[in-house]
Amino acid sequence: MSCLNRLSVEEGRGNVTKEKVLIAIVDFKLRGTWPTAEVAYEMEELVKACHGEVVGKVHCPAHPPSSTTLINKGKVEEIVALIPVLGAETVIFSSELKGSQQRNLEEAFRVKTIDRTTIILDIFAKRATSLEGKLQVELAQLEYRLPRLTGHYDQLSRQGGGIGTMGPGETKLEVDRRRIGERIDRIKKDLGDVTRSRQVKRKRREGQHVPLISLVGYTNAGKSTLLNAMTGAHQETKDGLFTTLDSLARQHTLPNKQKVVFSDTVGFMHDLPHKLIEAFKATLEEVQSADLLLHVLDISNPNHQNFKEAVTGVLTQLEAHKKPTILVLNKVDRLEDKGIMEAVSKRYDKTVLISAKEKINLDELFLKIENELSSLVTHIDVKIPLKRMDLVHLAHREGDVIHEEYLEEGIHICANVPHHVAGVFLNARLGNSE
């Protein structure tokens, strides 16, 4: 069950009672940070994704930040006064809290106090369905929780150096630390096995010379909807943050007959917790090994420029920011001002305007994909023996046949085929293999 909802039973019927949340929007006044209004909106969406109810928001300047509570004393007192008035049961901070800060704030507020990272991990835990996804989320949660255990059980321990410090043995805190450490080691081993299995599959695909195209983008940009539209997949889609967590790969044949694999990935977000990126590296390796990236951007969102920069930042962390990329400007069906589309498409290179939901302009997207992958394709113009009908079938199956003519001396074929296929034709052409 989510950390932001609880179940109540009324008159024999199960109803979900939404937890009332007060959001603290921390503002460090740093250059390049997101506008507080955008941070507040995204925090509300995160709470909504956890089925919580936002009952209030407090803007909390933190320049400089307090080492004990992150925000200043006056804001702490303001929130203390607001909690009973609003009936808030949880306070969520938009910035990550240190363990000591969280404990100090919780002691002052007397209600559950968590941060943005915790709620993102909660959403991921709720939506992970595959074994790999569940392991990745659990690893991120445990690594985040481990340094925050300190101080909870100090009163139980008398161990240490000096007189009178001998305790009864291992304390609860130390047991918890040891157990979490052991579980982390086990998960890392299991994920290592998953990674090796994924690498075997990748090498097999690379041996077949099938290009990999990874869909990347800010959460809720429409990647899964686009994957469904392009390949006929049935990936679940919803309008909300992080609706797709587990990666999905689908083989597809482009209009020019070139076979490719499309891979959907977890949605990105600005200031995505580092531990989460580390935990999901096994999945995100698909991005690192991709031949082409489709960066899906929700052009209908006024904050799309920040979304683009946030995704570029994550790609930079993955060392994938220099890969060939097509910027897919999605959700044009939601735009009433067509001038925005034209202005944005002119601002960036290699763009295509589409609507994945309405399947608008997908032909142009496929054409751009073919152009980007053209370096992996070779043009052949050969005459092959009449008895080599197997090569004719190969040209139609693996490539795009431009011209095919049956002559007395052989079969004349002009086609665009993958590099690994071209050699077969060149070796079999007339005068070379008869």
Coordinates of N, CA and C in Angstrom, one line a residue, residues 194-425:
V194 N 20.8 -10.3 -13.7 CA 19.9 -9.8 -14.7 C 20.7 -9.0 -15.7
T195 N 21.7 -8.3 -15.3 CA 22.5 -7.5 -16.2 C 23.2 -8.4 -17.2
R196 N 23.8 -9.5 -16.7 CA 24.5 -10.4 -17.6 C 23.6 -11.1 -18.6
S197 N 22.4 -11.4 -18.1 CA 21.4 -12.0 -19.0 C 21.0 -11.0 -20.1
R198 N 20.8 -9.7 -19.7 CA 20.5 -8.7 -20.7 C 21.6 -8.5 -21.7
Q199 N 22.9 -8.6 -21.2 CA 24.0 -8.4 -22.1 C 24.1 -9.5 -23.1
V200 N 23.7 -10.7 -22.7 CA 23.7 -11.9 -23.6 C 22.7 -11.6 -24.7
K201 N 21.5 -11.1 -24.3 CA 20.5 -10.8 -25.3 C 20.9 -9.7 -26.2
R202 N 21.6 -8.7 -25.7 CA 22.0 -7.6 -26.5 C 23.1 -8.0 -27.5
K203 N 24.0 -8.9 -27.1 CA 25.0 -9.4 -28.0 C 24.4 -10.2 -29.1
R204 N 23.4 -11.0 -28.8 CA 22.7 -11.8 -29.8 C 22.0 -10.8 -30.8
R205 N 21.4 -9.8 -30.3 CA 20.7 -8.8 -31.2 C 21.8 -8.1 -32.1
E206 N 22.9 -7.7 -31.4 CA 23.9 -7.0 -32.2 C 24.5 -8.0 -33.2
G207 N 24.6 -9.3 -32.9 CA 25.1 -10.2 -33.9 C 24.2 -10.3 -35.1
Q208 N 22.9 -10.0 -34.9 CA 22.0 -10.1 -36.0 C 21.9 -8.7 -36.7
H209 N 22.7 -7.7 -36.2 CA 22.8 -6.4 -36.8 C 21.4 -5.7 -36.8
V210 N 20.7 -5.8 -35.7 CA 19.4 -5.1 -35.6 C 19.6 -3.8 -34.8
P211 N 19.4 -2.7 -35.4 CA 19.6 -1.4 -34.6 C 18.6 -1.3 -33.4
L212 N 19.1 -0.7 -32.4 CA 18.3 -0.4 -31.2 C 17.9 1.1 -31.1
I213 N 16.6 1.3 -31.0 CA 16.1 2.7 -30.9 C 15.5 2.9 -29.5
S214 N 16.0 3.7 -28.6 CA 15.5 3.9 -27.3 C 14.6 5.2 -27.2
L215 N 13.5 5.0 -26.6 CA 12.6 6.2 -26.4 C 12.9 6.7 -25.0
V216 N 13.3 8.0 -25.0 CA 13.6 8.7 -23.7 C 12.7 9.9 -23.6
G217 N 12.6 10.4 -22.4 CA 11.8 11.6 -22.2 C 11.4 11.9 -20.8
Y218 N 10.9 13.0 -20.5 CA 10.4 13.4 -19.2 C 9.1 12.5 -18.9
T219 N 8.9 12.2 -17.6 CA 7.8 11.4 -17.3 C 6.5 12.0 -17.8
N220 N 5.6 11.2 -18.3 CA 4.3 11.6 -18.9 C 4.4 12.4 -20.2
A221 N 5.5 12.2 -20.9 CA 5.7 12.8 -22.2 C 5.0 12.1 -23.3
G222 N 4.6 10.8 -23.1 CA 3.9 10.0 -24.1 C 4.7 9.0 -24.8
K223 N 5.8 8.5 -24.1 CA 6.7 7.5 -24.7 C 5.9 6.2 -25.0
S224 N 5.2 5.7 -24.0 CA 4.5 4.4 -24.1 C 3.4 4.5 -25.2
T225 N 2.7 5.6 -25.2 CA 1.7 5.8 -26.3 C 2.3 5.8 -27.6
L226 N 3.5 6.4 -27.8 CA 4.2 6.4 -29.0 C 4.7 5.0 -29.4
L227 N 5.2 4.3 -28.5 CA 5.6 2.9 -28.7 C 4.4 2.1 -29.2
N228 N 3.3 2.2 -28.6 CA 2.1 1.5 -29.0 C 1.7 1.9 -30.4
A229 N 1.7 3.2 -30.7 CA 1.3 3.7 -32.0 C 2.3 3.2 -33.1
M230 N 3.6 3.1 -32.9 CA 4.5 2.7 -33.9 C 4.6 1.2 -34.1
T231 N 4.4 0.4 -33.0 CA 4.7 -1.0 -33.1 C 3.4 -1.9 -32.9
G232 N 2.3 -1.3 -32.5 CA 1.2 -2.1 -32.2 C 1.3 -2.8 -30.8
A233 N 2.2 -2.3 -30.0 CA 2.3 -2.9 -28.6 C 1.1 -2.5 -27.8
H234 N 1.0 -3.1 -26.7 CA -0.2 -2.8 -25.8 C 0.3 -2.4 -24.4
Q235 N 1.3 -1.6 -24.4 CA 1.8 -1.1 -23.1 C 0.8 -0.2 -22.5
E236 N 0.6 -0.4 -21.2 CA -0.5 0.4 -20.4 C -0.1 1.8 -20.4
T237 N -1.0 2.7 -20.7 CA -0.8 4.1 -20.7 C -1.8 4.8 -19.8
K238 N -1.3 5.9 -19.1 CA -2.2 6.7 -18.2 C -1.6 8.1 -18.3
D239 N -2.5 9.1 -18.0 CA -2.1 10.5 -17.9 C -1.6 10.7 -16.4
G240 N -0.3 10.6 -16.2 CA 0.2 10.8 -14.8 C 1.7 10.5 -14.8
L241 N 2.3 10.8 -13.7 CA 3.8 10.6 -13.6 C 4.2 9.2 -13.3
F242 N 5.2 8.8 -14.0 CA 5.8 7.4 -13.9 C 4.8 6.3 -14.0
T243 N 3.9 6.4 -15.0 CA 3.0 5.3 -15.3 C 3.7 4.1 -15.8
T244 N 4.8 4.3 -16.5 CA 5.6 3.1 -17.0 C 6.9 3.1 -16.3
L245 N 7.2 1.9 -15.7 CA 8.4 1.7 -14.9 C 9.3 0.7 -15.5
D246 N 8.7 -0.5 -15.9 CA 9.5 -1.5 -16.4 C 9.7 -1.3 -17.9
S247 N 11.0 -1.6 -18.3 CA 11.3 -1.3 -19.7 C 10.6 -2.3 -20.6
L248 N 10.4 -2.0 -21.9 CA 9.7 -2.8 -22.8 C 10.4 -2.7 -24.2
A249 N 10.7 -3.8 -24.8 CA 11.3 -3.8 -26.1 C 10.4 -4.5 -27.1
R250 N 10.3 -3.9 -28.3 CA 9.5 -4.5 -29.4 C 10.3 -4.4 -30.7
Q251 N 10.3 -5.6 -31.4 CA 11.0 -5.5 -32.7 C 9.9 -5.1 -33.7
H252 N 10.4 -4.3 -34.7 CA 9.5 -3.7 -35.7 C 10.2 -3.6 -37.0
T253 N 9.5 -3.6 -38.1 CA 10.1 -3.4 -39.4 C 9.6 -2.1 -39.9
L254 N 10.6 -1.2 -40.3 CA 10.4 0.1 -40.8 C 9.8 0.0 -42.2
P255 N 9.2 1.1 -42.7 CA 8.6 1.1 -44.0 C 9.6 0.7 -45.1
N256 N 10.9 1.0 -44.9 CA 12.0 0.6 -45.9 C 12.4 -0.8 -45.7
K257 N 11.7 -1.6 -44.9 CA 12.0 -3.0 -44.6 C 13.1 -3.3 -43.6
Q258 N 13.7 -2.2 -43.1 CA 14.8 -2.4 -42.1 C 14.2 -2.8 -40.7
K259 N 14.8 -3.9 -40.2 CA 14.3 -4.3 -38.9 C 15.0 -3.6 -37.8
V260 N 14.2 -3.1 -36.8 CA 14.8 -2.4 -35.6 C 14.1 -2.9 -34.4
V261 N 14.7 -2.5 -33.2 CA 14.1 -2.8 -31.9 C 13.8 -1.5 -31.2
F262 N 12.6 -1.2 -30.9 CA 12.2 0.0 -30.1 C 12.2 -0.4 -28.6
S263 N 12.8 0.4 -27.8 CA 12.9 0.1 -26.4 C 12.3 1.3 -25.6
D264 N 11.3 1.1 -24.8 CA 10.8 2.1 -23.9 C 11.5 2.1 -22.6
T265 N 11.7 3.3 -22.0 CA 12.4 3.4 -20.7 C 11.6 4.1 -19.7
V266 N 12.1 4.0 -18.4 CA 11.4 4.7 -17.3 C 11.5 6.2 -17.6
G267 N 10.5 7.0 -17.3 CA 10.5 8.4 -17.5 C 11.5 9.1 -16.6
F268 N 12.1 10.2 -17.2 CA 13.0 10.9 -16.4 C 12.3 12.1 -15.7
M269 N 13.1 12.7 -14.8 CA 12.5 13.9 -14.0 C 13.7 14.7 -13.6
H270 N 13.5 16.0 -13.4 CA 14.6 16.9 -12.9 C 15.0 16.5 -11.5
D271 N 16.3 16.6 -11.3 CA 16.8 16.2 -10.0 C 16.4 14.8 -9.6
L272 N 16.4 13.9 -10.6 CA 16.1 12.5 -10.3 C 17.1 12.0 -9.3
P273 N 16.6 11.4 -8.2 CA 17.6 10.9 -7.1 C 18.7 10.1 -7.7
H274 N 19.9 10.4 -7.3 CA 21.1 9.7 -7.8 C 21.0 8.2 -7.6
K275 N 20.5 7.8 -6.4 CA 20.4 6.4 -6.0 C 19.5 5.7 -7.0
L276 N 18.5 6.4 -7.4 CA 17.5 5.8 -8.4 C 18.2 5.6 -9.7
I277 N 18.9 6.5 -10.2 CA 19.6 6.3 -11.5 C 20.6 5.2 -11.3
E278 N 21.3 5.1 -10.2 CA 22.3 4.0 -10.0 C 21.6 2.7 -10.0
A279 N 20.4 2.6 -9.3 CA 19.7 1.4 -9.2 C 19.2 0.9 -10.5
F280 N 18.8 1.9 -11.4 CA 18.2 1.5 -12.6 C 19.2 1.5 -13.8
K281 N 20.4 1.4 -13.5 CA 21.4 1.4 -14.5 C 21.3 0.2 -15.4
A282 N 20.9 -1.0 -14.8 CA 20.7 -2.2 -15.7 C 19.7 -1.9 -16.8
T283 N 18.6 -1.3 -16.4 CA 17.6 -0.9 -17.4 C 18.0 0.2 -18.3
L284 N 18.7 1.2 -17.8 CA 19.1 2.3 -18.6 C 20.3 2.0 -19.5
E285 N 20.9 0.8 -19.3 CA 21.9 0.4 -20.3 C 21.4 0.3 -21.7
E286 N 20.1 0.1 -21.8 CA 19.5 0.1 -23.2 C 19.7 1.4 -23.8
V287 N 19.6 2.5 -23.0 CA 19.9 3.8 -23.6 C 21.3 4.0 -24.0
Q288 N 22.2 3.5 -23.1 CA 23.6 3.6 -23.4 C 24.1 2.9 -24.6
S289 N 23.4 1.8 -25.0 CA 23.8 1.0 -26.1 C 23.0 1.2 -27.3
A290 N 22.1 2.2 -27.3 CA 21.2 2.5 -28.4 C 21.9 3.1 -29.6
D291 N 21.4 2.7 -30.8 CA 22.0 3.3 -32.0 C 21.3 4.7 -32.3
L292 N 20.1 4.9 -31.7 CA 19.4 6.1 -32.0 C 18.5 6.4 -30.8
L293 N 18.4 7.7 -30.4 CA 17.4 8.0 -29.3 C 16.3 8.8 -29.9
L294 N 15.1 8.5 -29.5 CA 13.9 9.3 -29.7 C 13.6 10.1 -28.4
H295 N 13.9 11.4 -28.4 CA 13.6 12.2 -27.2 C 12.2 12.7 -27.3
V296 N 11.3 12.1 -26.6 CA 9.9 12.5 -26.7 C 9.6 13.7 -25.7
L297 N 9.1 14.8 -26.3 CA 8.9 16.0 -25.5 C 7.4 16.4 -25.6
D298 N 6.8 16.7 -24.5 CA 5.4 17.1 -24.5 C 5.4 18.6 -24.8
I299 N 5.1 18.9 -26.1 CA 5.2 20.3 -26.6 C 4.0 21.1 -26.1
S300 N 3.0 20.5 -25.6 CA 1.8 21.2 -25.1 C 2.0 21.8 -23.7
N301 N 3.1 21.3 -23.0 CA 3.3 21.8 -21.7 C 4.2 23.1 -21.7
P302 N 3.7 24.1 -21.1 CA 4.5 25.4 -21.1 C 5.9 25.3 -20.6
N303 N 6.1 24.2 -19.8 CA 7.4 24.0 -19.2 C 8.3 23.1 -20.0
H304 N 8.0 22.9 -21.3 CA 8.7 21.9 -22.1 C 10.2 22.1 -22.2
Q305 N 10.6 23.4 -22.1 CA 12.1 23.7 -22.2 C 12.8 23.2 -21.0
N306 N 12.3 23.3 -19.8 CA 12.9 22.8 -18.6 C 12.9 21.2 -18.7
F307 N 11.8 20.6 -19.2 CA 11.7 19.2 -19.4 C 12.9 18.7 -20.2
K308 N 13.1 19.4 -21.4 CA 14.1 19.0 -22.3 C 15.5 19.0 -21.6
E309 N 15.8 20.1 -20.9 CA 17.0 20.3 -20.2 C 17.2 19.2 -19.1
A310 N 16.1 18.8 -18.4 CA 16.2 17.8 -17.4 C 16.6 16.5 -18.0
V311 N 16.0 16.1 -19.1 CA 16.3 14.8 -19.8 C 17.7 14.8 -20.3
T312 N 18.2 16.0 -20.8 CA 19.5 16.1 -21.3 C 20.5 15.9 -20.2
G313 N 20.1 16.4 -19.0 CA 21.0 16.2 -17.8 C 21.1 14.8 -17.4
V314 N 20.0 14.0 -17.4 CA 20.1 12.6 -17.1 C 20.9 11.8 -18.1
L315 N 20.7 12.2 -19.4 CA 21.5 11.5 -20.5 C 22.9 11.8 -20.3
T316 N 23.3 13.0 -19.9 CA 24.7 13.3 -19.6 C 25.3 12.4 -18.5
Q317 N 24.5 12.2 -17.5 CA 24.9 11.3 -16.4 C 25.2 9.9 -16.9
L318 N 24.4 9.5 -17.9 CA 24.5 8.2 -18.5 C 25.5 8.1 -19.6
E319 N 26.1 9.3 -19.9 CA 27.1 9.4 -21.0 C 26.5 9.0 -22.3
A320 N 25.2 9.4 -22.5 CA 24.5 9.1 -23.7 C 24.0 10.3 -24.4
H321 N 24.5 11.5 -24.0 CA 24.0 12.7 -24.5 C 24.5 13.1 -25.9
K322 N 25.5 12.4 -26.4 CA 26.1 12.6 -27.7 C 25.6 11.6 -28.8
K323 N 24.7 10.8 -28.4 CA 24.1 9.8 -29.4 C 23.2 10.5 -30.4
P324 N 23.1 10.0 -31.6 CA 22.2 10.5 -32.6 C 20.8 10.6 -32.0
T325 N 20.1 11.7 -32.1 CA 18.9 11.9 -31.4 C 17.9 12.6 -32.3
I326 N 16.6 12.2 -32.3 CA 15.5 12.9 -33.0 C 14.6 13.4 -31.9
L327 N 14.4 14.7 -31.9 CA 13.5 15.3 -30.9 C 12.1 15.2 -31.4
V328 N 11.3 14.4 -30.7 CA 9.9 14.1 -31.1 C 9.0 15.0 -30.3
L329 N 8.4 16.0 -30.9 CA 7.6 17.0 -30.3 C 6.1 16.4 -30.3
N330 N 5.7 15.9 -29.1 CA 4.5 15.2 -29.0 C 3.3 16.0 -28.5
K331 N 2.1 15.5 -28.7 CA 0.9 16.1 -28.2 C 0.5 17.4 -28.9
V332 N 0.8 17.4 -30.2 CA 0.4 18.6 -31.0 C -1.1 18.8 -31.1
D333 N -1.8 17.7 -30.8 CA -3.3 17.8 -30.9 C -3.8 18.6 -29.7
R334 N -3.0 18.9 -28.7 CA -3.5 19.7 -27.6 C -3.2 21.2 -27.7
L335 N -2.4 21.5 -28.8 CA -2.0 22.9 -29.0 C -3.0 23.6 -29.9
E336 N -3.5 24.7 -29.4 CA -4.4 25.6 -30.2 C -3.6 26.6 -31.0
D337 N -2.5 27.1 -30.4 CA -1.7 28.0 -31.0 C -0.6 27.3 -31.9
K338 N -0.9 27.2 -33.2 CA 0.0 26.5 -34.1 C 1.4 27.2 -34.3
G339 N 1.4 28.5 -33.9 CA 2.6 29.2 -34.0 C 3.7 28.7 -33.1
I340 N 3.2 28.2 -31.9 CA 4.2 27.6 -30.9 C 4.9 26.4 -31.5
M341 N 4.2 25.6 -32.3 CA 4.8 24.4 -32.9 C 5.9 24.8 -33.9
E342 N 5.6 25.8 -34.7 CA 6.6 26.2 -35.7 C 7.8 26.8 -35.0
A343 N 7.5 27.6 -34.0 CA 8.7 28.3 -33.3 C 9.6 27.3 -32.6
V344 N 9.0 26.3 -32.0 CA 9.8 25.3 -31.2 C 10.5 24.4 -32.2
S345 N 9.9 24.0 -33.3 CA 10.5 23.1 -34.2 C 11.7 23.8 -34.9
K346 N 11.6 25.1 -35.1 CA 12.8 25.9 -35.6 C 13.9 26.1 -34.6
R347 N 13.6 26.0 -33.3 CA 14.6 26.2 -32.3 C 15.6 25.1 -32.2
Y348 N 15.1 23.9 -32.5 CA 15.9 22.7 -32.3 C 16.2 22.0 -33.6
D349 N 17.3 21.2 -33.6 CA 17.6 20.4 -34.8 C 16.9 19.0 -34.7
K350 N 16.7 18.5 -35.9 CA 16.2 17.1 -36.1 C 14.9 16.9 -35.3
T351 N 13.9 17.7 -35.6 CA 12.6 17.6 -34.9 C 11.5 17.1 -35.8
V352 N 10.5 16.5 -35.2 CA 9.3 16.1 -35.9 C 8.1 16.4 -35.0
L353 N 7.1 17.0 -35.5 CA 5.9 17.3 -34.7 C 4.9 16.1 -34.9
I354 N 4.4 15.5 -33.8 CA 3.5 14.4 -33.9 C 2.4 14.5 -32.8
S355 N 1.5 13.6 -33.0 CA 0.6 13.2 -31.9 C 0.5 11.7 -31.8
A356 N 1.1 11.2 -30.8 CA 1.2 9.7 -30.7 C -0.3 9.2 -30.4
K357 N -1.0 9.9 -29.6 CA -2.4 9.5 -29.3 C -3.3 9.4 -30.5
E358 N -3.2 10.5 -31.4 CA -4.0 10.6 -32.6 C -3.3 10.0 -33.8
K359 N -2.1 9.5 -33.6 CA -1.3 9.0 -34.7 C -1.1 10.0 -35.9
I360 N -0.8 11.2 -35.5 CA -0.6 12.3 -36.5 C 0.9 12.4 -36.8
N361 N 1.2 12.3 -38.1 CA 2.6 12.6 -38.6 C 3.6 11.5 -38.3
L362 N 3.1 10.3 -38.0 CA 4.0 9.2 -37.7 C 4.8 8.8 -39.0
D363 N 4.3 9.0 -40.2 CA 5.0 8.7 -41.4 C 6.3 9.5 -41.5
E364 N 6.2 10.8 -41.1 CA 7.4 11.7 -41.1 C 8.4 11.2 -40.1
L365 N 7.9 10.7 -38.9 CA 8.8 10.2 -37.9 C 9.6 9.0 -38.4
F366 N 8.9 8.1 -39.0 CA 9.5 6.9 -39.6 C 10.5 7.3 -40.6
L367 N 10.2 8.3 -41.4 CA 11.2 8.7 -42.5 C 12.4 9.3 -41.9
K368 N 12.3 10.1 -40.8 CA 13.5 10.6 -40.1 C 14.3 9.5 -39.5
I369 N 13.6 8.5 -38.9 CA 14.3 7.4 -38.3 C 15.1 6.6 -39.4
E370 N 14.5 6.4 -40.6 CA 15.2 5.8 -41.7 C 16.4 6.6 -42.1
N371 N 16.3 7.9 -42.2 CA 17.4 8.7 -42.6 C 18.5 8.7 -41.6
E372 N 18.2 8.7 -40.3 CA 19.2 8.6 -39.2 C 20.0 7.3 -39.3
L373 N 19.3 6.2 -39.6 CA 19.9 4.9 -39.7 C 20.5 4.5 -41.0
S374 N 20.4 5.5 -41.9 CA 20.9 5.2 -43.3 C 22.3 4.8 -43.3
S375 N 23.1 5.2 -42.4 CA 24.5 4.9 -42.3 C 24.7 3.4 -42.1
L376 N 23.6 2.7 -41.6 CA 23.7 1.3 -41.3 C 23.2 0.5 -42.5
V377 N 22.9 1.2 -43.6 CA 22.3 0.5 -44.8 C 23.2 0.8 -46.0
T378 N 23.3 -0.2 -46.9 CA 24.1 0.0 -48.1 C 23.3 -0.2 -49.3
H379 N 23.5 0.6 -50.3 CA 22.8 0.5 -51.6 C 23.6 -0.5 -52.5
I380 N 22.8 -1.5 -53.0 CA 23.4 -2.4 -53.9 C 22.8 -2.3 -55.3
D381 N 23.6 -2.5 -56.3 CA 23.1 -2.5 -57.7 C 23.9 -3.7 -58.4
V382 N 23.3 -4.9 -58.4 CA 24.0 -6.1 -58.8 C 23.2 -6.9 -59.7
K383 N 23.9 -7.8 -60.5 CA 23.2 -8.9 -61.2 C 23.6 -10.2 -60.6
I384 N 22.7 -11.0 -60.2 CA 22.9 -12.3 -59.6 C 22.4 -13.4 -60.4
P385 N 23.0 -14.6 -60.3 CA 22.5 -15.7 -61.1 C 21.0 -16.0 -61.0
L386 N 20.4 -16.5 -62.0 CA 19.0 -16.8 -62.0 C 18.6 -17.8 -61.0
K387 N 19.6 -18.7 -60.7 CA 19.3 -19.8 -59.7 C 19.3 -19.3 -58.3
R388 N 19.7 -18.0 -58.0 CA 19.8 -17.5 -56.7 C 18.5 -16.7 -56.3
M389 N 17.4 -17.4 -56.4 CA 16.1 -16.8 -55.9 C 16.1 -16.6 -54.4
D390 N 17.0 -17.3 -53.7 CA 17.0 -17.1 -52.3 C 17.5 -15.7 -51.9
L391 N 18.4 -15.1 -52.8 CA 18.8 -13.8 -52.6 C 17.8 -12.8 -52.9
V392 N 16.9 -13.1 -53.9 CA 15.8 -12.2 -54.2 C 14.9 -12.1 -53.0
H393 N 14.6 -13.2 -52.4 CA 13.7 -13.3 -51.2 C 14.4 -12.5 -50.1
L394 N 15.7 -12.7 -50.0 CA 16.5 -12.0 -48.9 C 16.4 -10.5 -49.1
A395 N 16.5 -10.0 -50.3 CA 16.4 -8.6 -50.6 C 15.1 -8.0 -50.2
H396 N 14.0 -8.8 -50.4 CA 12.7 -8.3 -50.1 C 12.4 -8.4 -48.6
R397 N 13.0 -9.4 -48.0 CA 12.8 -9.6 -46.5 C 13.6 -8.6 -45.7
E398 N 14.8 -8.4 -46.0 CA 15.7 -7.6 -45.2 C 15.9 -6.2 -45.7
G399 N 15.5 -5.9 -46.9 CA 15.8 -4.5 -47.4 C 14.7 -3.9 -48.2
D400 N 15.0 -2.8 -48.8 CA 14.0 -2.1 -49.6 C 14.4 -2.2 -51.1
V401 N 13.6 -3.0 -51.8 CA 13.9 -3.2 -53.2 C 13.4 -2.1 -54.1
I402 N 14.4 -1.4 -54.8 CA 14.0 -0.3 -55.6 C 13.7 -0.7 -57.1
H403 N 14.5 -1.7 -57.5 CA 14.4 -2.2 -58.9 C 14.7 -3.7 -59.0
E404 N 13.9 -4.4 -59.7 CA 14.1 -5.9 -59.9 C 13.7 -6.2 -61.3
E405 N 14.7 -6.8 -62.0 CA 14.5 -7.1 -63.5 C 15.1 -8.5 -63.8
Y406 N 14.3 -9.3 -64.5 CA 14.8 -10.6 -64.9 C 15.3 -10.6 -66.3
L407 N 16.6 -10.8 -66.5 CA 17.3 -10.8 -67.8 C 17.8 -12.2 -68.1
E408 N 18.2 -12.4 -69.4 CA 18.7 -13.7 -69.8 C 19.9 -14.1 -69.0
E409 N 20.8 -13.1 -68.7 CA 22.1 -13.4 -68.1 C 21.9 -13.5 -66.5
G410 N 20.8 -13.0 -66.0 CA 20.7 -13.0 -64.5 C 19.6 -12.1 -64.0
I411 N 19.6 -11.9 -62.8 CA 18.6 -11.0 -62.1 C 19.2 -9.7 -61.7
H412 N 18.7 -8.6 -62.2 CA 19.2 -7.3 -61.8 C 18.4 -6.7 -60.6
I413 N 19.2 -6.5 -59.6 CA 18.5 -6.0 -58.3 C 19.2 -4.7 -57.9
C414 N 18.4 -3.7 -57.6 CA 18.8 -2.4 -57.0 C 18.0 -2.4 -55.6
A415 N 18.7 -2.3 -54.5 CA 18.0 -2.3 -53.2 C 18.9 -1.6 -52.2
N416 N 18.3 -1.2 -51.1 CA 19.0 -0.7 -49.9 C 18.8 -1.8 -48.9
V417 N 20.0 -2.4 -48.4 CA 20.0 -3.5 -47.5 C 21.0 -3.2 -46.4
P418 N 20.8 -3.9 -45.2 CA 21.8 -3.7 -44.1 C 23.2 -4.1 -44.6
H419 N 24.2 -3.6 -43.9 CA 25.6 -3.9 -44.3 C 25.9 -5.3 -44.3
H420 N 25.4 -6.1 -43.3 CA 25.7 -7.5 -43.2 C 25.1 -8.3 -44.3
V421 N 24.0 -7.8 -44.9 CA 23.4 -8.5 -46.0 C 24.0 -8.2 -47.3
A422 N 24.5 -6.9 -47.4 CA 25.1 -6.5 -48.7 C 26.2 -7.4 -49.2
G423 N 27.1 -7.9 -48.2 CA 28.2 -8.7 -48.6 C 27.8 -10.0 -49.3
V424 N 26.6 -10.5 -48.9 CA 26.1 -11.8 -49.5 C 25.9 -11.6 -51.0
F425 N 25.3 -10.4 -51.4 CA 25.0 -10.1 -52.8 C 26.2 -9.8 -53.6

